[in-house]
Short mmCIF file of C-alpha atoms in Angstrom, two decimals:
data_model
loop_
_atom_site.label_atom_id
_atom_site.label_comp_id
_atom_site.label_asym_id
_atom_site.label_seq_id
_atom_site.Cartn_x
_atom_site.Cartn_y
_atom_site.Cartn_z
CA MET A 112 -31.94 39.75 19.66
CA ILE A 113 -35.52 38.40 19.12
CA ARG A 114 -35.91 35.47 16.81
CA VAL A 115 -39.92 34.06 16.85
CA SER A 116 -40.01 30.66 14.80
CA GLY A 117 -43.26 28.87 13.63
CA LEU A 118 -45.07 29.92 17.06
CA GLU A 119 -48.53 28.31 17.58
CA LYS A 120 -50.86 28.99 20.36
CA SER A 121 -54.29 27.43 21.03
CA PHE A 122 -57.07 28.47 23.53
CA GLY A 123 -59.12 25.05 23.42
CA SER A 124 -60.68 25.58 19.98
CA ASN A 125 -59.52 28.65 19.46
CA HIS A 126 -56.22 28.83 17.32
CA VAL A 127 -54.51 32.24 18.41
CA LEU A 128 -51.23 32.26 16.59
CA LYS A 129 -50.62 30.42 13.07
CA ASP A 130 -46.85 30.08 12.30
CA VAL A 131 -45.59 33.38 13.27
CA ASN A 132 -42.11 34.23 12.80
CA LEU A 133 -40.50 37.13 13.74
CA GLU A 134 -37.03 38.98 14.41
CA ILE A 135 -36.41 41.85 16.02
CA GLY A 136 -32.81 43.78 16.39
CA LYS A 137 -31.39 45.04 19.58
CA GLY A 138 -32.65 48.62 19.94
CA GLU A 139 -35.64 48.63 17.96
CA ILE A 140 -39.19 49.56 19.25
CA VAL A 141 -41.73 47.45 17.32
CA THR A 142 -45.81 47.77 18.03
CA MET A 143 -48.43 45.48 17.61
CA ILE A 144 -51.42 46.49 16.03
CA GLY A 145 -54.69 45.06 14.48
CA PRO A 146 -58.09 44.37 15.44
CA SER A 147 -59.23 42.94 18.98
CA GLY A 148 -58.65 39.10 18.88
CA ALA A 149 -55.99 39.28 16.72
CA GLY A 150 -53.60 37.13 18.90
CA LYS A 151 -51.42 40.62 19.83
CA THR A 152 -51.56 39.64 23.74
CA THR A 153 -50.92 36.29 22.79
CA LEU A 154 -47.96 36.93 21.20
CA LEU A 155 -46.54 39.68 23.75
CA ARG A 156 -47.00 37.14 26.53
CA SER A 157 -45.52 34.33 24.26
CA LEU A 158 -42.23 35.90 24.20
CA ASN A 159 -41.69 35.43 27.99
CA TRP A 160 -43.50 32.37 28.29
CA LEU A 161 -46.72 33.90 30.34
CA ASP A 162 -48.69 32.22 27.88
CA ALA A 163 -46.49 29.11 27.08
CA PRO A 164 -46.90 28.50 23.00
CA ASP A 165 -48.07 25.12 21.23
CA GLY A 166 -45.57 25.29 18.85
CA GLY A 167 -42.61 26.95 17.93
CA SER A 168 -39.56 28.51 19.33
CA VAL A 169 -38.89 31.71 20.91
CA THR A 170 -34.96 33.12 21.54
CA ILE A 171 -34.10 36.50 22.92
CA ASP A 172 -30.54 37.54 23.46
CA GLY A 173 -29.32 33.81 23.59
CA ALA A 174 -31.73 32.58 25.86
CA TYR A 175 -33.92 29.84 23.95
CA ALA A 176 -37.23 27.92 24.74
CA CYS A 177 -38.89 25.24 22.56
CA ALA A 178 -42.86 24.60 23.14
CA ARG A 179 -41.93 20.56 22.59
CA THR A 180 -38.96 20.81 25.23
CA ALA A 181 -38.87 23.69 27.21
CA ASP A 182 -38.10 23.10 31.03
CA LYS A 183 -38.04 25.54 34.32
CA LYS A 184 -34.82 26.46 33.63
CA ALA A 185 -35.08 27.36 29.82
CA ILE A 186 -38.14 29.41 30.58
CA ARG A 187 -36.10 31.28 33.71
CA GLU A 188 -33.45 32.00 31.42
CA LEU A 189 -35.69 33.33 28.81
CA ARG A 190 -37.67 35.51 31.39
CA GLY A 191 -34.32 36.86 33.25
CA LYS A 192 -34.22 38.50 29.66
CA THR A 193 -37.41 40.53 29.74
CA ALA A 194 -39.61 42.38 32.07
CA MET A 195 -43.00 43.34 31.43
CA VAL A 196 -45.47 46.65 31.64
CA PHE A 197 -48.95 45.41 32.03
CA GLN A 198 -52.16 46.85 31.38
CA HIS A 199 -53.89 47.24 35.19
CA TYR A 200 -50.47 47.89 36.34
CA ASN A 201 -49.88 44.82 38.65
CA LEU A 202 -48.44 46.84 41.93
CA PHE A 203 -48.61 45.66 45.34
CA ALA A 204 -51.01 47.40 46.92
CA ASN A 205 -49.52 47.28 50.31
CA ARG A 206 -46.26 48.30 49.14
CA THR A 207 -45.02 52.01 48.39
CA ALA A 208 -44.24 52.90 45.09
CA LEU A 209 -40.47 52.70 46.29
CA GLU A 210 -41.12 48.99 47.76
CA ASN A 211 -42.60 48.23 44.44
CA VAL A 212 -39.56 48.78 42.81
CA THR A 213 -37.22 47.74 44.76
CA GLU A 214 -38.89 44.46 45.63
CA SER A 215 -36.84 42.24 42.63
CA LEU A 216 -33.69 44.36 43.21
CA ARG A 217 -33.51 43.09 46.68
CA LEU A 218 -35.28 39.33 46.30
CA VAL A 219 -33.59 38.30 42.96
CA ARG A 220 -30.44 40.50 42.32
CA LYS A 221 -29.98 40.14 46.04
CA LEU A 222 -28.87 44.04 46.61
CA SER A 223 -28.66 45.30 50.03
CA ARG A 224 -32.04 47.48 51.25
CA GLU A 225 -29.65 50.67 51.04
CA GLU A 226 -28.62 49.88 47.86
CA ALA A 227 -31.55 48.84 46.51
CA ASP A 228 -33.57 51.98 47.76
CA ARG A 229 -30.82 53.89 45.94
CA ARG A 230 -31.36 52.38 42.68
CA GLY A 231 -35.03 52.47 42.97
CA MET A 232 -34.94 56.05 43.90
CA GLU A 233 -32.76 56.52 40.69
CA LEU A 234 -35.74 55.00 38.66
CA LEU A 235 -38.56 56.91 40.24
CA GLU A 236 -36.43 59.92 39.28
CA ARG A 237 -36.67 58.50 36.01
CA VAL A 238 -40.28 58.47 35.35
CA GLY A 239 -40.55 61.77 37.08
CA LEU A 240 -41.80 60.44 40.46
CA ALA A 241 -39.16 60.75 43.22
CA ASP A 242 -41.44 62.52 45.21
CA LYS A 243 -44.07 59.45 45.64
CA ARG A 244 -41.53 56.77 46.98
CA ASP A 245 -43.43 56.51 50.22
CA VAL A 246 -47.20 56.69 48.41
CA TYR A 247 -49.08 53.70 48.16
CA PRO A 248 -50.74 52.79 44.63
CA SER A 249 -54.40 53.83 46.20
CA PHE A 250 -53.15 57.13 46.46
CA LEU A 251 -51.50 57.33 42.63
CA SER A 252 -53.38 58.34 39.73
CA GLY A 253 -53.68 55.80 37.16
CA GLY A 254 -50.80 57.35 35.29
CA GLN A 255 -48.43 57.67 38.50
CA GLN A 256 -49.07 53.56 38.67
CA GLN A 257 -48.36 52.70 35.51
CA ARG A 258 -44.97 55.03 35.66
CA VAL A 259 -44.11 52.85 38.44
CA GLY A 260 -44.72 49.94 36.60
CA ILE A 261 -42.40 51.27 34.15
CA ALA A 262 -39.58 51.91 36.76
CA ARG A 263 -40.00 48.10 38.44
CA ALA A 264 -39.64 46.80 35.04
CA LEU A 265 -36.72 49.03 34.57
CA ALA A 266 -35.06 47.79 37.96
CA ALA A 267 -34.95 44.36 36.41
CA ASP A 268 -32.03 45.65 33.79
CA PRO A 269 -33.77 43.89 30.97
CA GLU A 270 -32.51 43.44 27.60
CA VAL A 271 -35.97 43.55 26.41
CA ILE A 272 -39.49 45.62 27.85
CA LEU A 273 -42.45 43.88 26.92
CA PHE A 274 -45.75 46.64 27.03
CA ASP A 275 -49.40 44.89 27.35
CA GLU A 276 -51.45 47.99 26.04
CA PRO A 277 -50.02 50.17 28.79
CA THR A 278 -52.23 53.39 28.31
CA SER A 279 -55.46 51.42 27.38
CA ALA A 280 -56.76 51.55 31.09
CA LEU A 281 -56.23 55.02 31.87
CA ASP A 282 -58.27 58.42 31.75
CA PRO A 283 -57.07 60.25 28.73
CA GLU A 284 -55.41 63.19 30.79
CA TRP A 285 -52.73 60.38 31.92
CA VAL A 286 -52.02 59.30 28.56
CA GLY A 287 -49.58 61.58 27.89
CA GLU A 288 -47.58 60.94 30.79
CA VAL A 289 -46.85 57.89 30.44
CA LEU A 290 -46.44 58.18 26.45
CA ALA A 291 -43.27 60.64 27.26
CA VAL A 292 -41.77 58.32 29.65
CA MET A 293 -41.84 55.08 27.19
CA THR A 294 -40.63 57.44 24.69
CA GLU A 295 -37.54 58.65 26.89
CA ILE A 296 -36.72 55.08 27.56
CA ALA A 297 -37.02 54.25 23.26
CA LYS A 298 -34.42 57.12 23.34
CA GLU A 299 -31.93 55.55 25.20
CA GLY A 300 -32.06 52.39 23.23
CA MET A 301 -33.84 50.41 25.11
CA THR A 302 -35.40 47.14 22.91
CA MET A 303 -39.31 47.27 23.33
CA VAL A 304 -41.97 45.43 22.26
CA VAL A 305 -45.52 47.14 22.41
CA VAL A 306 -49.00 46.12 21.91
CA SER A 307 -50.91 49.53 21.40
CA HIS A 308 -54.06 51.02 20.22
CA GLU A 309 -52.34 54.69 21.29
CA MET A 310 -51.23 55.69 17.41
CA ARG A 311 -49.64 58.59 18.18
CA PHE A 312 -46.98 56.74 20.14
CA VAL A 313 -47.17 53.90 17.18
CA LYS A 314 -46.32 56.62 14.43
CA ASN A 315 -43.66 58.90 16.36
CA VAL A 316 -41.86 56.35 18.33
CA SER A 317 -41.44 52.96 16.74
CA THR A 318 -38.98 52.02 14.18
CA ARG A 319 -41.54 49.42 13.21
CA VAL A 320 -44.79 48.37 13.33
CA ILE A 321 -46.61 44.79 13.01
CA PHE A 322 -50.35 44.53 11.69
CA LEU A 323 -51.60 41.04 12.97
CA ASP A 324 -55.08 39.86 12.04
CA ASP A 325 -56.58 36.13 12.36
CA GLY A 326 -53.19 34.50 14.36
CA ARG A 327 -50.92 36.21 11.72
CA ILE A 328 -48.84 38.73 10.62
CA ILE A 329 -49.89 40.52 7.86
CA GLU A 330 -47.78 43.40 7.40
CA ASP A 331 -44.80 44.26 8.81
CA GLY A 332 -42.75 47.64 7.89
CA THR A 333 -42.32 51.13 9.05
CA PRO A 334 -44.27 53.61 10.49
CA GLU A 335 -44.67 54.95 7.30
CA GLN A 336 -44.83 52.45 5.33
CA ILE A 337 -47.85 51.09 7.27
CA PHE A 338 -49.90 53.94 7.85
CA TYR A 339 -49.37 55.87 4.69
CA SER A 340 -48.25 53.31 1.63
CA PRO A 341 -49.99 49.86 3.56
CA LYS A 342 -49.38 47.03 1.19
CA HIS A 343 -52.26 44.31 2.10
CA LYS A 344 -56.22 44.96 2.01
CA ARG A 345 -56.50 43.96 5.37
CA THR A 346 -54.32 46.94 6.29
CA LYS A 347 -56.00 49.31 4.78
CA GLN A 348 -59.24 48.61 5.68
CA PHE A 349 -57.95 48.12 9.52
CA LEU A 350 -56.76 51.55 9.34
CA LYS A 351 -59.50 53.27 7.36
CA GLN A 352 -61.92 51.68 10.35
CA ALA A 353 -59.97 52.76 13.18
CA ASP A 354 -59.91 56.48 11.31
CA LEU A 355 -56.18 56.58 10.82
CA GLY A 356 -56.03 57.16 7.12
CA ALA A 357 -54.35 54.20 5.02
#
């Protein structure tokens, strides 16, 4: 499903990703953890070329892009396989919840307004927000806005959903509702790659956990292995500092 080969990325003199290699199978829920600045978000954003890598390649469900040769067509095909849920929602402030979800259905998939609205309502119902269809983002809680963001991602009918710290901007009372929606999506077999500090989700929902530090994958295993039997000294140190108990 996803293959990352020799990925490199620098921002100026800051070498953020260093020869990253990774394979993710269909239906896996892979969560990336690690200290701030480890390269987690850059790796996530490199998967759909939001941060264009300096070296290496990414393949997602047959769509291939190489840092040396990627053109607009290759990048468009790669992005067509994914949808992204951002930390700060990125909703259109001047559009209702339903309009935020149906935008891509009408403009990209060319559905009629009636068809787009029907599909949009199905997705809002799926995230528990059917009653908010005509509400603008400024009148929604942070958790509700993020759930609209998830519905919008699902509207793209992606092969993979990329989540960039989807709960980090939320008040604690709203975290649970977003995690519940993500858990239900995971149960339905969606391939998910998540950057998260929400260890409850990481432990209970992930099929794999990847620990990154200093631009490299240090450890890759099941939640049980990473949290209870980490092999690498740096992983143990991180978990202890995070008070998670290695």
